[in-house]
XYZ file of N, CA and C in Angstrom:
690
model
N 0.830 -1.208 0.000
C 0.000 0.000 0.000
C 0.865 1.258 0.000
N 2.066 1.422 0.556
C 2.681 2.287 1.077
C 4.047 2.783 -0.370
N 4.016 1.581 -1.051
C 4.829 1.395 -2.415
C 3.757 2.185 -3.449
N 2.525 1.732 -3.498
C 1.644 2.355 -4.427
C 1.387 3.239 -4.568
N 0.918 3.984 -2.998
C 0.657 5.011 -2.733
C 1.951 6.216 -3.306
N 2.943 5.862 -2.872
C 4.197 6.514 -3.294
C 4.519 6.830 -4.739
N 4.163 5.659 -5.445
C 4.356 5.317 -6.926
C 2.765 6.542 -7.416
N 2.185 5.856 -7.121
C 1.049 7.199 -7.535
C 1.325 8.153 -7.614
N 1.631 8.725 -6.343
C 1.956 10.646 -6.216
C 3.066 10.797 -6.746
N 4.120 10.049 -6.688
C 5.584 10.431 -7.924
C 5.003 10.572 -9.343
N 4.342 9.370 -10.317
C 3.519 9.495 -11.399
C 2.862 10.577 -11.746
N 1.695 10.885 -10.301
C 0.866 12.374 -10.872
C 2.005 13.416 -10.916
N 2.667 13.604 -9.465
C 3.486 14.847 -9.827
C 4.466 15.082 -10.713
N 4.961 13.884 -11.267
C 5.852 14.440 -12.618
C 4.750 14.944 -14.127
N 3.480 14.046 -14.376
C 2.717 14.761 -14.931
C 1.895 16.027 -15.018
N 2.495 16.572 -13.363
C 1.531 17.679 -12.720
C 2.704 18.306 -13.384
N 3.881 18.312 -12.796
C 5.318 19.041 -13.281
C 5.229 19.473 -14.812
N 4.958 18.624 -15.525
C 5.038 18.623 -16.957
C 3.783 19.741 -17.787
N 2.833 19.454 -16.905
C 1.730 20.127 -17.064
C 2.043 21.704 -16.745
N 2.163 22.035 -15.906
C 2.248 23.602 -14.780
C 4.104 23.908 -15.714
N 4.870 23.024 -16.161
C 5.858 23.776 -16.999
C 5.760 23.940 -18.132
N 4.702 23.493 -19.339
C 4.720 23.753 -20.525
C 3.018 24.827 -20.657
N 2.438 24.358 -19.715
C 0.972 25.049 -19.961
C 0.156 26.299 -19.004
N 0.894 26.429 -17.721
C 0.290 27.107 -17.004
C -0.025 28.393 -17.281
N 1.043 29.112 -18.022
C 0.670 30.485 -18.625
C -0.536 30.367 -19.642
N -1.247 28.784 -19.849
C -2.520 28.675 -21.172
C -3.235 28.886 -20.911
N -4.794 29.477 -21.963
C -5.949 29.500 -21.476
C -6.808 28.253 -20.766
N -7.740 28.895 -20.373
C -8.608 27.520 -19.456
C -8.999 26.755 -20.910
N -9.321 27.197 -22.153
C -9.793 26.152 -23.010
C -8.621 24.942 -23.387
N -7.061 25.787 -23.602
C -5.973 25.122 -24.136
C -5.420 23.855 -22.577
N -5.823 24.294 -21.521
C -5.585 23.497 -20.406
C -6.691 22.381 -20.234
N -7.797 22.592 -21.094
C -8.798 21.610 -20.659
C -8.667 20.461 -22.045
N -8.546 21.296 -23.131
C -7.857 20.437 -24.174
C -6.647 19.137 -24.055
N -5.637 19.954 -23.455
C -4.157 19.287 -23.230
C -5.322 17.889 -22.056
N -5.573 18.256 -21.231
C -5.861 17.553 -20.108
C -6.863 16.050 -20.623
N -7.891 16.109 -21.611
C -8.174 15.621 -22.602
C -7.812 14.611 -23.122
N -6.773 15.301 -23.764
C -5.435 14.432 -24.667
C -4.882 13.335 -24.073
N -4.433 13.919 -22.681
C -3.663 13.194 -21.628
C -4.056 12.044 -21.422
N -5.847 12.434 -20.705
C -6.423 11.073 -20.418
C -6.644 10.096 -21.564
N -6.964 10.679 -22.882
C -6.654 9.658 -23.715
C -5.412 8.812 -24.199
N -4.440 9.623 -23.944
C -3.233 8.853 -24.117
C -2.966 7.735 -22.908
N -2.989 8.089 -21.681
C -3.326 7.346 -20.691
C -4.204 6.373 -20.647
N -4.951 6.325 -20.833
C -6.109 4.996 -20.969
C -5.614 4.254 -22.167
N -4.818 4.811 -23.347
C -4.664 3.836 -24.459
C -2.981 3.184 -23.832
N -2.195 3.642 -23.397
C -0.985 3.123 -22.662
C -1.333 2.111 -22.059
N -2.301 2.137 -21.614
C -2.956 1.116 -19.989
C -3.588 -0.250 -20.461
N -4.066 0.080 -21.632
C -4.920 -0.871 -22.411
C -3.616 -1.860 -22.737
N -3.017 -0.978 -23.877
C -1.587 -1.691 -24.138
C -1.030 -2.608 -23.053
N -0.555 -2.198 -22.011
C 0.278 -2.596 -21.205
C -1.060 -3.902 -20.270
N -1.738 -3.716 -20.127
C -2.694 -4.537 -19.310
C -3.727 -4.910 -19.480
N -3.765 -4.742 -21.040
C -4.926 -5.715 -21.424
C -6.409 -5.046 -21.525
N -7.565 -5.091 -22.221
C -9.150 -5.084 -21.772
C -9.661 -5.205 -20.836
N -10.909 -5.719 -21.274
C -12.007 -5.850 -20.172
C -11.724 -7.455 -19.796
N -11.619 -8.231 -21.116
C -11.066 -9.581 -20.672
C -10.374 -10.568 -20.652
N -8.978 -9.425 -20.772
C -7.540 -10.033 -20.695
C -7.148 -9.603 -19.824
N -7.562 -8.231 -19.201
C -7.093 -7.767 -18.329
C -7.221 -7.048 -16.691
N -8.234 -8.304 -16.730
C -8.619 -8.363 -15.832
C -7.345 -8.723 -13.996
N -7.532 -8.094 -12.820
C -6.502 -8.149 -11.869
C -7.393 -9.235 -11.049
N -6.933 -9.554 -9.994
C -7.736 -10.178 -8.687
C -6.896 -8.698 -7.595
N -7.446 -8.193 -7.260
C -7.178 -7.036 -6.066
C -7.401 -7.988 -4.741
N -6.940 -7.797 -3.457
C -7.165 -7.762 -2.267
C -8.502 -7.596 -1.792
N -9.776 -8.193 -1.215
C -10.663 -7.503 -0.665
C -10.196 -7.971 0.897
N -10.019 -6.626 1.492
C -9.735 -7.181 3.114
C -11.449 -6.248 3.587
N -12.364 -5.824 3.060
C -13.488 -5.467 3.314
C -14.766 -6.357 2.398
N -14.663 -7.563 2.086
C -15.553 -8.273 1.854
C -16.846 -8.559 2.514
N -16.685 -8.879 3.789
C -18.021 -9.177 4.461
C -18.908 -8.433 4.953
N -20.211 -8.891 4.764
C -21.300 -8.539 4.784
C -21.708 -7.661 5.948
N -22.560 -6.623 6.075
C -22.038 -6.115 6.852
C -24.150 -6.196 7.681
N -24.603 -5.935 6.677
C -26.391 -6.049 6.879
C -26.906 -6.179 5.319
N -28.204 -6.682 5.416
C -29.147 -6.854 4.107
C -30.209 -5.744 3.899
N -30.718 -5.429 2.711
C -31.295 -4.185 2.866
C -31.999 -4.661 1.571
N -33.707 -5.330 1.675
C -34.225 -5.597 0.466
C -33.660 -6.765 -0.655
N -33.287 -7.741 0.519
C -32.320 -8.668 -0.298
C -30.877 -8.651 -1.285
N -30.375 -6.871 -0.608
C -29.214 -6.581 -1.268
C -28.383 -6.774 -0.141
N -27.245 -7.625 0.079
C -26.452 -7.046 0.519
C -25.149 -6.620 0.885
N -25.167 -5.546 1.944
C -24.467 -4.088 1.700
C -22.806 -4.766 2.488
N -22.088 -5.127 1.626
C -20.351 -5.378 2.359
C -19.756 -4.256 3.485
N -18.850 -4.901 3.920
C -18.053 -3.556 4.369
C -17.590 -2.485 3.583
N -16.742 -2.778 2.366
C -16.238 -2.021 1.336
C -17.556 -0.559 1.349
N -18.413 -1.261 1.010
C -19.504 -0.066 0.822
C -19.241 1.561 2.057
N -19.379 0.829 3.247
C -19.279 1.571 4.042
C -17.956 2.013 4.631
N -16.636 1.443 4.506
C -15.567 2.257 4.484
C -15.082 3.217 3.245
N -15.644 2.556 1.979
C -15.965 3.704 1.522
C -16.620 5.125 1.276
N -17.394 5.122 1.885
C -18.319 6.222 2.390
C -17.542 7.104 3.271
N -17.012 6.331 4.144
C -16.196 7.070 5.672
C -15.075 7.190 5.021
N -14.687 6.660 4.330
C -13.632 7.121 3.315
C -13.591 9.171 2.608
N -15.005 8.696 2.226
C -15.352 9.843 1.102
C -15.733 11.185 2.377
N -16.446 10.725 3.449
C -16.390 11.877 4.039
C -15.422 12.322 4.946
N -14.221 11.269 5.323
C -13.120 11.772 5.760
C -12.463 12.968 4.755
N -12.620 12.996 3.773
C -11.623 13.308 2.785
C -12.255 14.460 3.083
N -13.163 14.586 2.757
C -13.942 15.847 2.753
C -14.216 16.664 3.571
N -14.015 16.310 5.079
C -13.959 17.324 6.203
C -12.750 17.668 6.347
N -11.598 17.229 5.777
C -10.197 16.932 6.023
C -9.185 18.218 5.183
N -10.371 17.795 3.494
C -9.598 19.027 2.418
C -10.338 20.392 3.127
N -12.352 20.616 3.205
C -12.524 21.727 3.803
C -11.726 22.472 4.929
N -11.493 21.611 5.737
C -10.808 22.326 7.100
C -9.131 23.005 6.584
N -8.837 22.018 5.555
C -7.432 22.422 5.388
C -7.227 23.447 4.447
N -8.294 23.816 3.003
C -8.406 24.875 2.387
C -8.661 26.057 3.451
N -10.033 26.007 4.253
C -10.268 27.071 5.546
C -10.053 27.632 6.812
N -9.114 26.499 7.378
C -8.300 26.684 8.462
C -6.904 26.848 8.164
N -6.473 27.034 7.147
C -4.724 26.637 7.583
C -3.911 27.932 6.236
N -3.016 27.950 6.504
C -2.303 28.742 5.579
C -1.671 28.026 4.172
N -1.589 26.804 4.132
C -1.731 26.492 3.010
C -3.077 26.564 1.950
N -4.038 26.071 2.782
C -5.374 25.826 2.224
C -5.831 27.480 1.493
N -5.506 28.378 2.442
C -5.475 29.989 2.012
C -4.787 30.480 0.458
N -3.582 29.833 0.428
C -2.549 30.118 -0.420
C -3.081 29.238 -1.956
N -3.456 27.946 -1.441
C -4.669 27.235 -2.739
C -5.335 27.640 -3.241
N -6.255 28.503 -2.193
C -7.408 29.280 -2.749
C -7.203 30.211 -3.669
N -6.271 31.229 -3.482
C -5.561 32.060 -3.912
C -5.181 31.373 -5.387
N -4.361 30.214 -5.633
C -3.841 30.049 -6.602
C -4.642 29.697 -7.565
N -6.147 28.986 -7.046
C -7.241 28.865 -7.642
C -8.260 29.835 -8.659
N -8.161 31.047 -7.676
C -9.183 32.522 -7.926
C -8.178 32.934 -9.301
N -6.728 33.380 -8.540
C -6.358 34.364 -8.989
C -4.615 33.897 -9.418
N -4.195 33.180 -9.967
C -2.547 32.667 -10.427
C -1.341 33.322 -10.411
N -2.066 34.424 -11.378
C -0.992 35.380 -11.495
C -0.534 36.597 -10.457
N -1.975 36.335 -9.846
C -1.695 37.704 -8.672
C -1.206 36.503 -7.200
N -1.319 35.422 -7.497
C -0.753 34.490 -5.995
C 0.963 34.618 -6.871
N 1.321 34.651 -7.454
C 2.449 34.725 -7.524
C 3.479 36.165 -7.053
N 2.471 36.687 -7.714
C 3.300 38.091 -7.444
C 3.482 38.698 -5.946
N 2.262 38.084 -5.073
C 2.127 38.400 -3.744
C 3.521 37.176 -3.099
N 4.162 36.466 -3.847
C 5.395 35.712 -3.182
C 4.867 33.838 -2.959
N 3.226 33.425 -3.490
C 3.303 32.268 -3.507
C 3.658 31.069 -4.144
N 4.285 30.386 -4.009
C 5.392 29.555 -5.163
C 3.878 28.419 -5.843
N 3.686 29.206 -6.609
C 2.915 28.439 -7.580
C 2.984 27.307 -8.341
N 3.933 27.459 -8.462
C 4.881 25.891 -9.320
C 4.789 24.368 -8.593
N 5.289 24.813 -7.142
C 5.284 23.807 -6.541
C 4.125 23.330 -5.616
N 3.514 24.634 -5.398
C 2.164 23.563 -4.912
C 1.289 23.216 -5.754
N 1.036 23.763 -6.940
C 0.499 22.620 -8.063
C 1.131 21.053 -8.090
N 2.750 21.328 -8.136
C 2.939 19.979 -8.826
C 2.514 19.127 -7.067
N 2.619 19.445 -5.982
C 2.321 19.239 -4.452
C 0.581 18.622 -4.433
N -0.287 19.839 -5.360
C -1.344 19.142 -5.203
C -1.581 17.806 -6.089
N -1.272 17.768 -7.008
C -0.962 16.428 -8.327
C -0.175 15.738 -7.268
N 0.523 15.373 -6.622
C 1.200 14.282 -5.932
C 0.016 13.981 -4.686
N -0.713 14.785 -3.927
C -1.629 14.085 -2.954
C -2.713 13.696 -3.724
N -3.071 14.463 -4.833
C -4.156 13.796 -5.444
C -3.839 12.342 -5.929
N -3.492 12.256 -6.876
C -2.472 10.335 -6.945
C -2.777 10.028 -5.773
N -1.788 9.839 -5.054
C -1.480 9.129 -3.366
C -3.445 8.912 -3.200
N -4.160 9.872 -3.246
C -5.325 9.382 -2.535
C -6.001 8.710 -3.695
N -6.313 8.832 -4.660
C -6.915 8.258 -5.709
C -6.395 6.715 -5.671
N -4.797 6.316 -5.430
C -4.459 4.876 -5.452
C -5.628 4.230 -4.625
N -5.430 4.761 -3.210
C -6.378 4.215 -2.199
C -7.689 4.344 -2.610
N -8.355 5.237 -2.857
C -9.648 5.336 -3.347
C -9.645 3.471 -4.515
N -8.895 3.552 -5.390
C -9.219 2.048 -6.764
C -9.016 1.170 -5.671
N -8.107 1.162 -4.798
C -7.665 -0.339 -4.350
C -8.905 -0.625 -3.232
N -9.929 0.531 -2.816
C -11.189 0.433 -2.376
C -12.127 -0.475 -3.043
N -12.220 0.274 -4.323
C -13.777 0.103 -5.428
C -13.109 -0.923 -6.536
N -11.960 -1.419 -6.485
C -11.538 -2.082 -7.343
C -11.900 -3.419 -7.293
N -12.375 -4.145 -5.925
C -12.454 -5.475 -6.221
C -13.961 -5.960 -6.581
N -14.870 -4.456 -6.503
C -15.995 -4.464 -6.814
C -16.372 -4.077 -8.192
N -15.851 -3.582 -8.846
C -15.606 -3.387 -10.162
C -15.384 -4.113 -11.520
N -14.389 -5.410 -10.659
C -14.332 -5.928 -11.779
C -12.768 -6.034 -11.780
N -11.829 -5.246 -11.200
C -10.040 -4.687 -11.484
C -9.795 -5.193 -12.831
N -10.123 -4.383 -14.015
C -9.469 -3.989 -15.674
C -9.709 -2.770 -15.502
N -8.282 -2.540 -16.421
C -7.893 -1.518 -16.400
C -9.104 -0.514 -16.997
N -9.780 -0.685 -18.502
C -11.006 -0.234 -18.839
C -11.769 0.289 -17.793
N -12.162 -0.418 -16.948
C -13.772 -0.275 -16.246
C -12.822 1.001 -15.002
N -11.668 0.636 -14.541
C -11.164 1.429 -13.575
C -10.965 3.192 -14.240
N -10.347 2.816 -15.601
C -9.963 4.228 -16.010
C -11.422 4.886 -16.560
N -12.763 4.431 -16.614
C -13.409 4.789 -17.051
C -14.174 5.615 -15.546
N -13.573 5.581 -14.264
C -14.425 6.605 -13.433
C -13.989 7.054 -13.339
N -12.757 8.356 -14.715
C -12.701 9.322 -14.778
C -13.758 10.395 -15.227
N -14.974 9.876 -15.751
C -16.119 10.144 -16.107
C -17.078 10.313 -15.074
N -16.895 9.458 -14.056
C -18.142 8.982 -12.552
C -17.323 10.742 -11.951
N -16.258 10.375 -11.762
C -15.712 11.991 -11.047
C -15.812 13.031 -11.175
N -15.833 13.299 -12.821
C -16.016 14.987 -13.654
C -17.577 15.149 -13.323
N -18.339 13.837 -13.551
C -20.005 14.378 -13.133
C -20.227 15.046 -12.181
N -19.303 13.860 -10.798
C -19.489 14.217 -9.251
C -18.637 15.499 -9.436
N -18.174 15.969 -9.321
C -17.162 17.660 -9.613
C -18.643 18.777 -10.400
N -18.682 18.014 -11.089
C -19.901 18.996 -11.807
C -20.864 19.364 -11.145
N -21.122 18.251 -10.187
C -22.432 18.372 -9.382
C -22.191 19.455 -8.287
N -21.142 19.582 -7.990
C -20.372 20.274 -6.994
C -19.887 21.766 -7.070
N -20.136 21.735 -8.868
C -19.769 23.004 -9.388
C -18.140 23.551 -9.558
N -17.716 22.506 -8.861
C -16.095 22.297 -8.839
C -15.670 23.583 -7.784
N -16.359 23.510 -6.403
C -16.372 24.580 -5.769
C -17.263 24.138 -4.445
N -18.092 23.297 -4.650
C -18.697 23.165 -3.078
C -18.393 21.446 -3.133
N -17.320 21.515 -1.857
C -16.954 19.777 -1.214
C -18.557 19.095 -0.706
N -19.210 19.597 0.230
C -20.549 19.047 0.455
C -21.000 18.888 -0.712
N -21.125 19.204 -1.281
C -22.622 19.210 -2.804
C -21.948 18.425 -3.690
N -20.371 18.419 -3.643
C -19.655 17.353 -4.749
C -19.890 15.748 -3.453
N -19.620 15.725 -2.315
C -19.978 14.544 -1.983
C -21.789 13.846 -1.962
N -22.500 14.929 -1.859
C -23.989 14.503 -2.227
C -24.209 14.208 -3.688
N -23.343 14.602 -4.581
C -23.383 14.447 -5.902
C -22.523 12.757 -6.592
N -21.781 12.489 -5.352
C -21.306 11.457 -5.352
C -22.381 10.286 -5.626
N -22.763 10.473 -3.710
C -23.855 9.634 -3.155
C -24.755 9.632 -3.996
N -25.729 10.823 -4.752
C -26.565 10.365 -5.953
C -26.488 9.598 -6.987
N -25.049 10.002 -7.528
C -24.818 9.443 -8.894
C -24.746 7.782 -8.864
N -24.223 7.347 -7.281
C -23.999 5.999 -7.188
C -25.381 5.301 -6.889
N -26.281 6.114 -6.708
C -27.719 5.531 -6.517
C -27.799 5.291 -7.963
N -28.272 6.377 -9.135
C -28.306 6.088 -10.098
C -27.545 5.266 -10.943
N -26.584 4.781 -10.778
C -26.128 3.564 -11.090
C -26.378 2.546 -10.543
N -25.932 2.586 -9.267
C -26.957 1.024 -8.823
C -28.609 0.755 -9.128
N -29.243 1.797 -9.158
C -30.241 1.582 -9.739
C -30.448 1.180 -11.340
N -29.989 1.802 -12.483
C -29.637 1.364 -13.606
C -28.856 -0.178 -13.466
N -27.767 -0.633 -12.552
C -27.422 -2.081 -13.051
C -28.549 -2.805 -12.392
N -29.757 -2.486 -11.208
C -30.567 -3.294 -11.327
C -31.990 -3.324 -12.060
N -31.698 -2.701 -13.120
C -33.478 -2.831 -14.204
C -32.253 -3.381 -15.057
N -32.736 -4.611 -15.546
C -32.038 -5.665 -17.169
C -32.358 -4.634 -18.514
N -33.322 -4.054 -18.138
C -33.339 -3.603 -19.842
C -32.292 -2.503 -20.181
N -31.756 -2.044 -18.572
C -30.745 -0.625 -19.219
C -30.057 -0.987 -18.286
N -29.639 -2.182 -18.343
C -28.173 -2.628 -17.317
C -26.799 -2.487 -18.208
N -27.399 -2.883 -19.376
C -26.287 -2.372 -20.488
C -25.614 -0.996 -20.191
N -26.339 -0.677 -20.296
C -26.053 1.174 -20.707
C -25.429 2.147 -19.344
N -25.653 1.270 -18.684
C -24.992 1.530 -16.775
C -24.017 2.729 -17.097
N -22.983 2.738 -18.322
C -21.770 3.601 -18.186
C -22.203 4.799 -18.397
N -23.271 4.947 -19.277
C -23.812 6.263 -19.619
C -24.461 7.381 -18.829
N -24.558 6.929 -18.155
C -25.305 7.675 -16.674
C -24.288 8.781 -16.523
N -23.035 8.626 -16.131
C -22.398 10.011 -16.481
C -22.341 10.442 -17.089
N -22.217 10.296 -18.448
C -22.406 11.382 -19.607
C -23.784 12.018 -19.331
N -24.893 11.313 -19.212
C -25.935 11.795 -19.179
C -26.406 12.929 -17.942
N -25.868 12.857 -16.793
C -25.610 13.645 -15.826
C -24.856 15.098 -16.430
N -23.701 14.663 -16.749
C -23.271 16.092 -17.432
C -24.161 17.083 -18.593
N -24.571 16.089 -19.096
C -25.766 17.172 -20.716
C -26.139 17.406 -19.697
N -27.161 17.098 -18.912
C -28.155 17.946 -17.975
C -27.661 18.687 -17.323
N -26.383 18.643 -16.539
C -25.785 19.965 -16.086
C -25.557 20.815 -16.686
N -24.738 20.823 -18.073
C -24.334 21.528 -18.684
C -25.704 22.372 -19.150
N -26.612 21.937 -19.826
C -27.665 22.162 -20.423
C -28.581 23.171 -19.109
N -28.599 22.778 -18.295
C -28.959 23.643 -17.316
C -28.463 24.778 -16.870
N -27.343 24.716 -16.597
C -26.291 25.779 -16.367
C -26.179 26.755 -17.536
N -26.509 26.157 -18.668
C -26.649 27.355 -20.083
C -28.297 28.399 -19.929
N -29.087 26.975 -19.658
C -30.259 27.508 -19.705
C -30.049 28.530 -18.402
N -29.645 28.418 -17.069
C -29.591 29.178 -16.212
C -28.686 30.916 -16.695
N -28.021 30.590 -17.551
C -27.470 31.987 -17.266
C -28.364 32.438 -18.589
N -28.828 31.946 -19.687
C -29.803 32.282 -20.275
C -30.767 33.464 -19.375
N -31.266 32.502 -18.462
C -32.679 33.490 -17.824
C -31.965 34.543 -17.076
N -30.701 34.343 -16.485
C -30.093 35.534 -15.958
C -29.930 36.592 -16.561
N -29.318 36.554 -17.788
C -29.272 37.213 -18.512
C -30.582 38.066 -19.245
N -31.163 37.757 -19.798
C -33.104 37.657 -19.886
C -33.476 39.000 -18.854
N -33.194 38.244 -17.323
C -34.174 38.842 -16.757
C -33.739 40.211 -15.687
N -32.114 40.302 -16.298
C -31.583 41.748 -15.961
C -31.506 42.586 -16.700
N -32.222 41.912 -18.107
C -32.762 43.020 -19.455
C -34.193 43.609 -18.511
């Protein structure tokens, strides 16, 4: 765990490095582009190296297998629920540390405003490539969670880069509560979709489909804003 974890955050932060030295002076469109690219190159590396859905398949560790209670003849493992306490550790953990602490201050900052956190003396460089190394480190732990429930191929794993941008969306990429309730929904709506057969197929689509409606909303919303300060 302690090898992976390590190997993760070295991985993100040399890609964070690579990123914040060739692109940071780019626009938000040319940064969301590059970022894009990335994940596609990444998922096709992964494929290469480890196979499909059914060549490449892992056996992961479950040390949270057992059952924990039944709920409607489903039932709910441990995994389920250390994941959860998982998700809201994280989340009282980043709030307090963006709002209590002088780093979390200096994030914010680099977030709003880049060019003016620099000039005020905050080393921008390195807590980007700083945040890309804890992000990794926690994301390992997060797969080696949801991984033995999944399926562990590489496919099905690299594909909840999609389950995340929804949950972020839901969140507005700005409120931690509303991105973890956006979590908790989205995983209803999937477990609900893999249990009706006629659209168990289509299970993956649920995030895409989450996003049109955000997006589509969020247009229509500044639509009427706009509208109704005419």
């Amino acid at each position: 765990m302690l090898i992976g974890a390590a190997t993760a955050a070295l991985l993100s932060g040399l890609l964070g490095a690579a990123l914040v030295r060739w692109f940071a002076g780019h626009r938000e469109r040319t940064k969301a582009a590059v970022t894009v690219a990335l994940y596609v190159a990444l998922t096709a590396i992964g494929l290469r190296l480890f196979g499909g859905n059914s060549t490449g398949a892992h056996r992961f560790p479950s040390p949270f297998a057992d059952p924990v209670f039944t709920v409607g003849g489903v039932v709910v493992p441990q995994s389920v629920l250390v994941s959860l306490g998982f998700a809201l550790l994280i989340t009282l953990a980043v709030g307090l540390m963006l709002t209590r602490t002088r780093l979390g201050l200096k994030l914010q900052a680099l977030s709003e405003r880049p060019s003016t956190a620099e000039v005020v003396g905050i080393p921008a460089p390195r807590l980007a490539v700083g945040v890309w190394a804890g992000v990794g480190a926690i994301t390992m732990l997060v797969i080696v969670l949801v991984a033995p429930r999944l399926g562990g191929d590489y496919a099905t794993l690299a594909g909840l880069i999609s389950t995340a941008l929804a949950v972020a969306m839901v969140g507005a990429f700005r409120s931690l509560p509303l991105t973890l309730a956006g979590g908790l929904i989205l995983g209803c709506l999937e477990g609900l979709s893999s249990s009706l057969s006629s659209i168990q197929k289509y299970q993956g689509v649920v995030p895409f489909l989450v996003i049109l409606v955000l997006l589509w909303w969020r247009s229509r919303r500044e639509v009427w804003d706009t509208a109704h300060s005419r």
